[in-house]
Amino acid sequence: MHSISRRGLLKTGAAAGVLAATGMPVRAAQRGGTFKLGLAGANTSDSWDGRTHSDSYMIVTAHGCVFDCLTEVNANGELVGELAESWEASADAKTWTFKLRQGVTFHNGKPFGADDVIESLQMHTAEGAKSAAKPIVSAITEMKKLGEHEVQFTLAAGNADFPFLMSDYHILMYPAGMIEEAIAKGIGTGLYKVDSFDPGVRTLMSRVDSHYKDGKAGWFDSVEVIAINDSSARMNALMTGQIDAANRVDFKLENLLKANPNINIFEVTGNQHYTFPMLTNLSPFDNLKVRQALKFAINREEMVEKVLLGHGAVGNDHPIGPANQYYAADLPQNDYDPDKAAALIKEAGLDGLQVDLSSSDAAFSGAVDAAQLYQASAKAAGIDINVVQEPADGYWSNVWLKKPWVACYWSGRATEDWMFSTAYETGVPWNDTKWENARFQELLLLARAELDQAKRRDMYTEMQALISSEGGTVVPMYANYVDAHSTKITNGGATIGNLWQLDSSRIIERWWMA
Amino acid sequence: MNSVLRILVQRIGLGILTLFIVSIVIFGSVNLLPGDFAQAILGQGATDEAVAAIREQIGLTKPFWVRYFDWLGALVTGDLGVSYSQLMFAANMGGDQLIPITTQIAPRFYNTMFLAGLTAMIAVPFSLFLGVLAALYRGSVFDRGANIFTLSSISSPEFFLAYILILFLAVQGQWLPSLASVKPDMPLGERVYTTLLPALTLTLVVTAHMMRMTRAAIINLLASPYIEMARLKGISPMRVVVKHALPNALAPIINVIALNLAYLITGVVVVEVVFAYPGIGNLFVDAVRTRDIPMVQICCLIFAAAYILLNLTADVLSILSNPRLRHPK
């Protein structure tokens, strides 16, 4: 399996270099201490119901701490077993058999087994339940308990990524028969059990006595996760040593943090990307030349510099990022080329181009600025972009998917197929460009059921190239996950996961007291 | 005493009427905000079906006056209701273990009252003291200094004051924690220590008003004949102010104190957010963000009730402190 992306390697290489250069002794992992983590993305309405998790606070505490999934993506991007020990597929990738780890118990003492897996998955398709993982689970047509520690899934259609999907942060394992209680109290199989949980305020957790990850993860004795949504308050708390790590560094405070010798900023480029999707069923975006012209009329470097203040990487008009397995890093880059854009407009048989671009900071922070930068760079190509500032409230229901050309963001998906089938497959509700392409659709289905990795790589590369050159989305940039930690904690200079913020949301498991 | 009773009854009646009007205004204005709970909670995932499903679950499909009167009817019977997020959570779980707003709000309310109480304990004596001294030495450097200090702190936005205090007392001095993260089981001393920085911020905000009213009321009285008489008797200036002027100046001072105490309960939103203090203000901000109308309503009603009650208390106290009002002819 492809392990480290090019960019990821560069990033972590640089991070290791910095550590080495500062001459900081890297202490080997050992148990002890209380870890205090300050997080944005907390809500009074938070609960231990994995189906509803969407923001960092609950993802870090539930997925990265209290609960386990069947599989886990490690810091290098490889898929490893979490509650599953091993898995194998039939040749058509339709039937998957998972062998479960033995001797695992929930925090209330109940042993973990096949029933728990089946019931935990059924939660997502239960009547009236709303789960973000419903599309994943509803693809399973049959779940069979082969033994106490063996489950077999039959899928409606072959899916080579199925084990990958089982690492999704919504699909947590709850104890069968007491799921309501487990959600009320936070009873999982994770390294830390819940001592107290005050939604939108704080969570206190302590290490379980023995765990199957002993010796590999879970170094802190106890953990306190504090909800600090205000970014200045979060950075202050880090500066004054009240917390040991914080997510979402405020770029404006970056220099202040850097000046503090006790604080390190760590950032990774993952799959999170910002987009400008156009509805390709509407004029003028139904014209391929127009779409291509717009892709050459944007100055991506400038946007990364000015909107992300350098904390990102240029995008290439497709949604697959460095944290994906089959990220095509060597695809020809769509560059800023106003002459080419102007020529394409002419080829399209148009005399100049006038388009509206709807934007709001609800799409992503700095989206209005980004739209204005776009306007300025497109002017050189004779394209007149009229930036329409939309109200942030109701942006996702009234503007996105409704107005012809808008600003949008995607946190990305762990697998190519998942990303494509969420927003690029013909006819899916979130296909925000209404783009339809027969070859793409064909490849999507072929690659989904293909178990041969080399073949999949070729197919996914072709699909990325297709979207990049013909698709309806302009992807100006990938936004880094930028977090900060105090030198009181360390991960020994290991690779930092880039699937999500804070070491793929597993900072609590993977780090220790320096 | 009869007049006090009459005023009490009258005011409480008016207060309830005010609360009623407030609730209509809040309900109406939250409804006017673009987007509703379903859209706010779903964010990017707000597809038509998902929005419709949530609206169905929490009863948003009913016209808004029906929802209002349902809510009001329950409130009159003492049922504060259930927040939308709890309703949705319960619908998702398929169970019916609803956590009522009362349970959600109680610890937050306690925290907010604690912060307000602590601030009042610092701010009221402090501003009375400053006010008396400023009146005593009016026109002096001290008087002017106190005026400039309090006026500039009241003119600055709260978050600015908060950051200034954090900068000096938490970041550079490292004396106080910048994060007021109180826990339910904290011992009192630690709790006070943790809450001190937000309390000091609020003190800076409310001091000027109280201090200047104290000063003005006393100076006003100092010109009256009976004070002159007292001076002529040879009483020391301090004694004149504290013993003779202050009791008669109490009525306006009490009024201002009450207003400021009400502000301490209702105006804490910004301070609570800056210090991540788990009070009603933070809850309120959360609720407005997700358009959780029942929660917003209850928070607003608490704020409004605090204003009305404290104003009522002020009126009663000022009557009691004034013999002429206490024994009307």
Tab-separated table of N, CA and C in Angstrom, chain A residues 265-351:
chain	number	residue	atom	x	y	z
A	265	ILE	N	4.299	25.096	16.445
A	265	ILE	CA	3.158	24.997	15.553
A	265	ILE	C	3.398	23.797	14.648
A	266	PHE	N	2.402	22.948	14.502
A	266	PHE	CA	2.584	21.849	13.549
A	266	PHE	C	1.459	21.866	12.537
A	267	GLU	N	1.838	21.731	11.274
A	267	GLU	CA	0.810	21.768	10.249
A	267	GLU	C	1.046	20.708	9.195
A	268	VAL	N	-0.039	20.228	8.653
A	268	VAL	CA	0.036	19.228	7.597
A	268	VAL	C	-0.946	19.608	6.502
A	269	THR	N	-0.601	19.249	5.273
A	269	THR	CA	-1.542	19.426	4.178
A	269	THR	C	-2.309	18.131	4.022
A	270	GLY	N	-3.595	18.219	4.202
A	270	GLY	CA	-4.410	17.016	4.072
A	270	GLY	C	-5.331	17.138	2.891
A	271	ASN	N	-6.540	16.626	3.059
A	271	ASN	CA	-7.487	16.640	1.942
A	271	ASN	C	-8.405	17.841	1.953
A	272	GLN	N	-8.354	18.647	3.010
A	272	GLN	CA	-9.268	19.778	3.108
A	272	GLN	C	-8.989	20.760	1.973
A	273	HIS	N	-10.014	21.023	1.150
A	273	HIS	CA	-9.778	21.924	0.036
A	273	HIS	C	-10.947	22.866	-0.172
A	274	TYR	N	-10.633	24.011	-0.741
A	274	TYR	CA	-11.642	25.017	-1.042
A	274	TYR	C	-11.969	24.957	-2.527
A	275	THR	N	-13.226	25.185	-2.844
A	275	THR	CA	-13.610	25.038	-4.250
A	275	THR	C	-14.498	26.178	-4.723
A	276	PHE	N	-14.547	26.347	-6.037
A	276	PHE	CA	-15.513	27.236	-6.689
A	276	PHE	C	-16.301	26.408	-7.703
A	277	PRO	N	-17.335	25.701	-7.270
A	277	PRO	CA	-18.074	24.843	-8.198
A	277	PRO	C	-19.047	25.647	-9.065
A	278	MET	N	-19.122	25.289	-10.352
A	278	MET	CA	-20.096	25.934	-11.247
A	278	MET	C	-21.096	24.899	-11.726
A	279	LEU	N	-22.327	25.309	-11.894
A	279	LEU	CA	-23.356	24.384	-12.358
A	279	LEU	C	-23.201	24.204	-13.860
A	280	THR	N	-22.698	23.015	-14.243
A	280	THR	CA	-22.324	22.816	-15.639
A	280	THR	C	-23.529	22.581	-16.549
A	281	ASN	N	-24.731	22.568	-15.962
A	281	ASN	CA	-25.908	22.441	-16.827
A	281	ASN	C	-26.458	23.811	-17.212
A	282	LEU	N	-25.808	24.868	-16.730
A	282	LEU	CA	-26.281	26.217	-17.037
A	282	LEU	C	-25.273	26.931	-17.922
A	283	SER	N	-25.776	27.801	-18.778
A	283	SER	CA	-24.898	28.627	-19.602
A	283	SER	C	-24.295	29.723	-18.736
A	284	PRO	N	-23.053	30.112	-18.890
A	284	PRO	CA	-22.094	29.653	-19.896
A	284	PRO	C	-21.257	28.472	-19.434
A	285	PHE	N	-21.545	27.925	-18.229
A	285	PHE	CA	-20.662	26.901	-17.681
A	285	PHE	C	-20.840	25.547	-18.366
A	286	ASP	N	-21.880	25.428	-19.228
A	286	ASP	CA	-22.036	24.185	-19.963
A	286	ASP	C	-20.986	24.082	-21.057
A	287	ASN	N	-20.285	25.167	-21.308
A	287	ASN	CA	-19.250	25.188	-22.330
A	287	ASN	C	-17.893	24.835	-21.717
A	288	LEU	N	-17.337	23.705	-22.165
A	288	LEU	CA	-16.074	23.230	-21.608
A	288	LEU	C	-14.977	24.290	-21.683
A	289	LYS	N	-14.938	25.018	-22.822
A	289	LYS	CA	-13.881	26.027	-23.002
A	289	LYS	C	-13.992	27.114	-21.925
A	290	VAL	N	-15.216	27.480	-21.594
A	290	VAL	CA	-15.413	28.504	-20.575
A	290	VAL	C	-14.882	28.016	-19.236
A	291	ARG	N	-15.199	26.749	-18.913
A	291	ARG	CA	-14.727	26.199	-17.639
A	291	ARG	C	-13.206	26.187	-17.605
A	292	GLN	N	-12.635	25.763	-18.736
A	292	GLN	CA	-11.167	25.705	-18.774
A	292	GLN	C	-10.566	27.100	-18.680
A	293	ALA	N	-11.195	28.056	-19.356
A	293	ALA	CA	-10.693	29.439	-19.297
A	293	ALA	C	-10.667	29.907	-17.849
A	294	LEU	N	-11.732	29.618	-17.111
A	294	LEU	CA	-11.790	30.055	-15.715
A	294	LEU	C	-10.703	29.384	-14.879
A	295	LYS	N	-10.354	28.150	-15.243
A	295	LYS	CA	-9.308	27.456	-14.500
A	295	LYS	C	-7.925	28.060	-14.745
A	296	PHE	N	-7.766	28.674	-15.929
A	296	PHE	CA	-6.474	29.307	-16.201
A	296	PHE	C	-6.453	30.777	-15.790
A	297	ALA	N	-7.599	31.277	-15.326
A	297	ALA	CA	-7.683	32.699	-15.001
A	297	ALA	C	-7.518	32.958	-13.508
A	298	ILE	N	-7.161	31.915	-12.764
A	298	ILE	CA	-7.027	32.097	-11.312
A	298	ILE	C	-5.565	31.949	-10.917
A	299	ASN	N	-5.127	32.862	-10.047
A	299	ASN	CA	-3.747	32.806	-9.586
A	299	ASN	C	-3.707	32.076	-8.244
A	300	ARG	N	-3.410	30.793	-8.324
A	300	ARG	CA	-3.508	29.963	-7.127
A	300	ARG	C	-2.446	30.306	-6.086
A	301	GLU	N	-1.214	30.542	-6.555
A	301	GLU	CA	-0.132	30.854	-5.604
A	301	GLU	C	-0.486	32.081	-4.772
A	302	GLU	N	-1.001	33.100	-5.498
A	302	GLU	CA	-1.349	34.340	-4.814
A	302	GLU	C	-2.419	34.066	-3.758
A	303	MET	N	-3.363	33.219	-4.099
A	303	MET	CA	-4.454	32.935	-3.175
A	303	MET	C	-3.958	32.209	-1.925
A	304	VAL	N	-3.063	31.245	-2.113
A	304	VAL	CA	-2.493	30.544	-0.959
A	304	VAL	C	-1.747	31.539	-0.082
A	305	GLU	N	-1.011	32.447	-0.742
A	305	GLU	CA	-0.231	33.448	-0.003
A	305	GLU	C	-1.132	34.394	0.793
A	306	LYS	N	-2.196	34.876	0.117
A	306	LYS	CA	-2.973	35.962	0.715
A	306	LYS	C	-4.171	35.497	1.531
A	307	VAL	N	-4.803	34.442	1.111
A	307	VAL	CA	-5.994	33.996	1.856
A	307	VAL	C	-5.592	33.029	2.974
A	308	LEU	N	-4.663	32.135	2.667
A	308	LEU	CA	-4.246	31.166	3.690
A	308	LEU	C	-2.971	31.601	4.394
A	309	LEU	N	-2.448	32.778	4.013
A	309	LEU	CA	-1.186	33.275	4.567
A	309	LEU	C	-0.100	32.199	4.503
A	310	GLY	N	-0.102	31.484	3.409
A	310	GLY	CA	0.949	30.490	3.190
A	310	GLY	C	0.661	29.121	3.795
A	311	HIS	N	-0.440	29.006	4.560
A	311	HIS	CA	-0.709	27.725	5.216
A	311	HIS	C	-1.564	26.821	4.335
A	312	GLY	N	-0.996	26.461	3.208
A	312	GLY	CA	-1.753	25.604	2.323
A	312	GLY	C	-0.909	25.243	1.120
A	313	ALA	N	-1.542	24.618	0.158
A	313	ALA	CA	-0.854	24.238	-1.062
A	313	ALA	C	-1.803	24.478	-2.225
A	314	VAL	N	-1.262	24.728	-3.412
A	314	VAL	CA	-2.146	25.009	-4.546
A	314	VAL	C	-2.902	23.746	-4.934
A	315	GLY	N	-4.134	23.948	-5.336
A	315	GLY	CA	-4.960	22.838	-5.772
A	315	GLY	C	-4.856	22.683	-7.273
A	316	ASN	N	-5.408	21.592	-7.762
A	316	ASN	CA	-5.297	21.326	-9.190
A	316	ASN	C	-6.659	20.945	-9.781
A	317	ASP	N	-7.709	21.574	-9.256
A	317	ASP	CA	-9.056	21.408	-9.798
A	317	ASP	C	-9.615	19.990	-9.705
A	318	HIS	N	-9.074	19.190	-8.784
A	318	HIS	CA	-9.720	17.918	-8.460
A	318	HIS	C	-9.688	17.772	-6.936
A	319	PRO	N	-10.561	16.957	-6.385
A	319	PRO	CA	-10.752	16.947	-4.924
A	319	PRO	C	-9.857	15.977	-4.157
A	320	ILE	N	-8.922	15.329	-4.830
A	320	ILE	CA	-8.110	14.330	-4.146
A	320	ILE	C	-6.862	14.994	-3.582
A	321	GLY	N	-6.615	14.786	-2.288
A	321	GLY	CA	-5.516	15.471	-1.618
A	321	GLY	C	-4.390	14.550	-1.214
A	322	PRO	N	-3.324	15.129	-0.667
A	322	PRO	CA	-2.137	14.361	-0.290
A	322	PRO	C	-2.417	13.283	0.757
A	323	ALA	N	-3.538	13.389	1.479
A	323	ALA	CA	-3.816	12.350	2.469
A	323	ALA	C	-4.543	11.163	1.842
A	324	ASN	N	-4.831	11.251	0.565
A	324	ASN	CA	-5.466	10.116	-0.109
A	324	ASN	C	-4.403	9.149	-0.615
A	325	GLN	N	-4.810	7.870	-0.771
A	325	GLN	CA	-3.845	6.850	-1.197
A	325	GLN	C	-3.362	7.049	-2.625
A	326	TYR	N	-4.302	7.423	-3.489
A	326	TYR	CA	-3.933	7.453	-4.914
A	326	TYR	C	-3.876	8.878	-5.433
A	327	TYR	N	-3.388	9.775	-4.598
A	327	TYR	CA	-3.259	11.170	-4.986
A	327	TYR	C	-2.272	11.285	-6.145
A	328	ALA	N	-2.714	11.884	-7.243
A	328	ALA	CA	-1.840	11.995	-8.414
A	328	ALA	C	-1.048	13.291	-8.338
A	329	ALA	N	0.108	13.230	-7.689
A	329	ALA	CA	0.894	14.442	-7.464
A	329	ALA	C	1.532	14.931	-8.763
A	330	ASP	N	1.676	14.048	-9.746
A	330	ASP	CA	2.429	14.434	-10.945
A	330	ASP	C	1.550	14.880	-12.098
A	331	LEU	N	0.292	15.061	-11.819
A	331	LEU	CA	-0.624	15.543	-12.851
A	331	LEU	C	-0.183	16.929	-13.315
A	332	PRO	N	-0.339	17.265	-14.624
A	332	PRO	CA	0.021	18.620	-15.053
A	332	PRO	C	-0.797	19.654	-14.271
A	333	GLN	N	-0.107	20.663	-13.781
A	333	GLN	CA	-0.759	21.653	-12.936
A	333	GLN	C	-1.468	22.708	-13.784
A	334	ASN	N	-2.701	23.020	-13.458
A	334	ASN	CA	-3.399	24.143	-14.087
A	334	ASN	C	-2.841	25.440	-13.505
A	335	ASP	N	-2.125	26.174	-14.323
A	335	ASP	CA	-1.459	27.384	-13.837
A	335	ASP	C	-2.210	28.641	-14.244
A	336	TYR	N	-1.771	29.750	-13.660
A	336	TYR	CA	-2.350	31.039	-14.027
A	336	TYR	C	-1.781	31.452	-15.382
A	337	ASP	N	-2.636	31.559	-16.375
A	337	ASP	CA	-2.182	31.885	-17.709
A	337	ASP	C	-3.278	32.700	-18.407
A	338	PRO	N	-3.290	34.020	-18.171
A	338	PRO	CA	-4.389	34.842	-18.693
A	338	PRO	C	-4.492	34.786	-20.216
A	339	ASP	N	-3.359	34.660	-20.911
A	339	ASP	CA	-3.413	34.619	-22.381
A	339	ASP	C	-4.157	33.381	-22.854
A	340	LYS	N	-3.802	32.269	-22.223
A	340	LYS	CA	-4.450	31.018	-22.585
A	340	LYS	C	-5.948	31.104	-22.284
A	341	ALA	N	-6.265	31.695	-21.143
A	341	ALA	CA	-7.671	31.840	-20.776
A	341	ALA	C	-8.404	32.683	-21.807
A	342	ALA	N	-7.783	33.782	-22.210
A	342	ALA	CA	-8.411	34.665	-23.204
A	342	ALA	C	-8.612	33.924	-24.521
A	343	ALA	N	-7.592	33.118	-24.885
A	343	ALA	CA	-7.698	32.355	-26.131
A	343	ALA	C	-8.840	31.356	-26.059
A	344	LEU	N	-8.998	30.722	-24.894
A	344	LEU	CA	-10.065	29.733	-24.725
A	344	LEU	C	-11.441	30.383	-24.838
A	345	ILE	N	-11.537	31.584	-24.298
A	345	ILE	CA	-12.809	32.308	-24.402
A	345	ILE	C	-13.139	32.560	-25.872
A	346	LYS	N	-12.116	32.932	-26.607
A	346	LYS	CA	-12.315	33.190	-28.041
A	346	LYS	C	-12.726	31.909	-28.755
A	347	GLU	N	-12.027	30.795	-28.384
A	347	GLU	CA	-12.371	29.496	-28.980
A	347	GLU	C	-13.809	29.113	-28.690
A	348	ALA	N	-14.268	29.534	-27.534
A	348	ALA	CA	-15.651	29.212	-27.177
A	348	ALA	C	-16.629	30.042	-27.990
A	349	GLY	N	-16.096	30.906	-28.822
A	349	GLY	CA	-16.938	31.723	-29.676
A	349	GLY	C	-17.546	32.905	-28.945
A	350	LEU	N	-16.909	33.289	-27.830
A	350	LEU	CA	-17.453	34.392	-27.047
A	350	LEU	C	-16.571	35.619	-27.185
A	351	ASP	N	-17.208	36.739	-26.994
A	351	ASP	CA	-16.460	37.987	-27.026
A	351	ASP	C	-16.392	38.510	-25.593
